[in-house]
Short mmCIF file of C-alpha atoms in Angstrom, two decimals:
data_model
loop_
_atom_site.label_atom_id
_atom_site.label_comp_id
_atom_site.label_asym_id
_atom_site.label_seq_id
_atom_site.Cartn_x
_atom_site.Cartn_y
_atom_site.Cartn_z
CA MET A 1 131.48 83.89 106.68
CA SER A 2 133.76 84.56 103.73
CA ARG A 3 136.09 87.52 103.56
CA SER A 4 134.20 89.02 100.61
CA ALA A 5 130.88 88.81 102.49
CA LEU A 6 132.45 90.61 105.45
CA LEU A 7 133.77 93.33 103.15
CA VAL A 8 130.30 93.86 101.69
CA LEU A 9 128.81 94.17 105.18
CA ALA A 10 131.54 96.63 106.19
CA ASP A 11 131.05 98.76 103.07
CA GLY A 12 129.89 102.26 103.96
CA ARG A 13 127.29 102.21 101.16
CA PHE A 14 125.50 99.34 102.90
CA PRO A 15 123.16 100.65 105.64
CA ALA A 16 124.51 98.16 108.21
CA GLY A 17 128.08 99.25 107.47
CA GLY A 18 130.04 102.13 108.86
CA HIS A 19 127.84 104.87 107.44
CA ALA A 20 124.26 105.34 106.35
CA HIS A 21 122.79 108.46 104.78
CA SER A 22 119.10 109.30 104.72
CA GLY A 23 119.35 111.64 101.76
CA GLY A 24 117.79 114.46 103.75
CA ALA A 25 114.76 112.56 105.09
CA GLU A 26 115.25 113.90 108.63
CA ALA A 27 115.29 117.47 107.37
CA ALA A 28 112.17 116.83 105.28
CA VAL A 29 110.36 115.42 108.32
CA LYS A 30 111.45 118.38 110.45
CA ALA A 31 110.27 120.81 107.75
CA GLY A 32 106.89 119.06 107.56
CA ARG A 33 107.30 117.80 103.98
CA VAL A 34 107.27 114.14 105.08
CA THR A 35 104.37 113.33 107.38
CA ASP A 36 103.17 109.85 106.41
CA ALA A 37 103.98 106.82 104.24
CA ALA A 38 102.64 108.47 101.07
CA SER A 39 104.74 111.61 101.48
CA LEU A 40 107.79 109.48 102.36
CA GLU A 41 107.26 107.51 99.13
CA GLU A 42 107.04 110.77 97.17
CA PHE A 43 110.22 112.04 98.85
CA CYS A 44 112.09 108.80 98.00
CA ARG A 45 110.92 108.87 94.39
CA GLY A 46 112.12 112.45 94.08
CA ARG A 47 115.51 111.53 95.54
CA LEU A 48 115.82 108.62 93.11
CA HIS A 49 114.99 110.90 90.17
CA THR A 50 117.45 113.63 91.11
CA SER A 51 120.20 111.17 92.09
CA GLY A 52 119.90 109.49 88.70
CA ALA A 53 120.03 112.81 86.85
CA VAL A 54 123.14 113.92 88.74
CA ALA A 55 124.86 110.56 88.19
CA ALA A 56 124.05 110.70 84.46
CA ALA A 57 125.38 114.26 84.14
CA LEU A 58 128.62 113.33 85.88
CA ALA A 59 129.01 110.23 83.72
CA ALA A 60 128.45 112.26 80.57
CA ALA A 61 131.02 114.84 81.65
#
């Protein structure tokens, strides 16, 4: 395996790397907001929407 491929696999933003973040999914499950595949999809879509808005605001600043 090449050095660059190993660096990608070791990157913390890659789920198999040193760190993975659920974006609050565990808390949503515990609170009862995520109970099945449909509610998990809704949760993920909401996270994508808000993550994009925050990233855009920071980029604009």
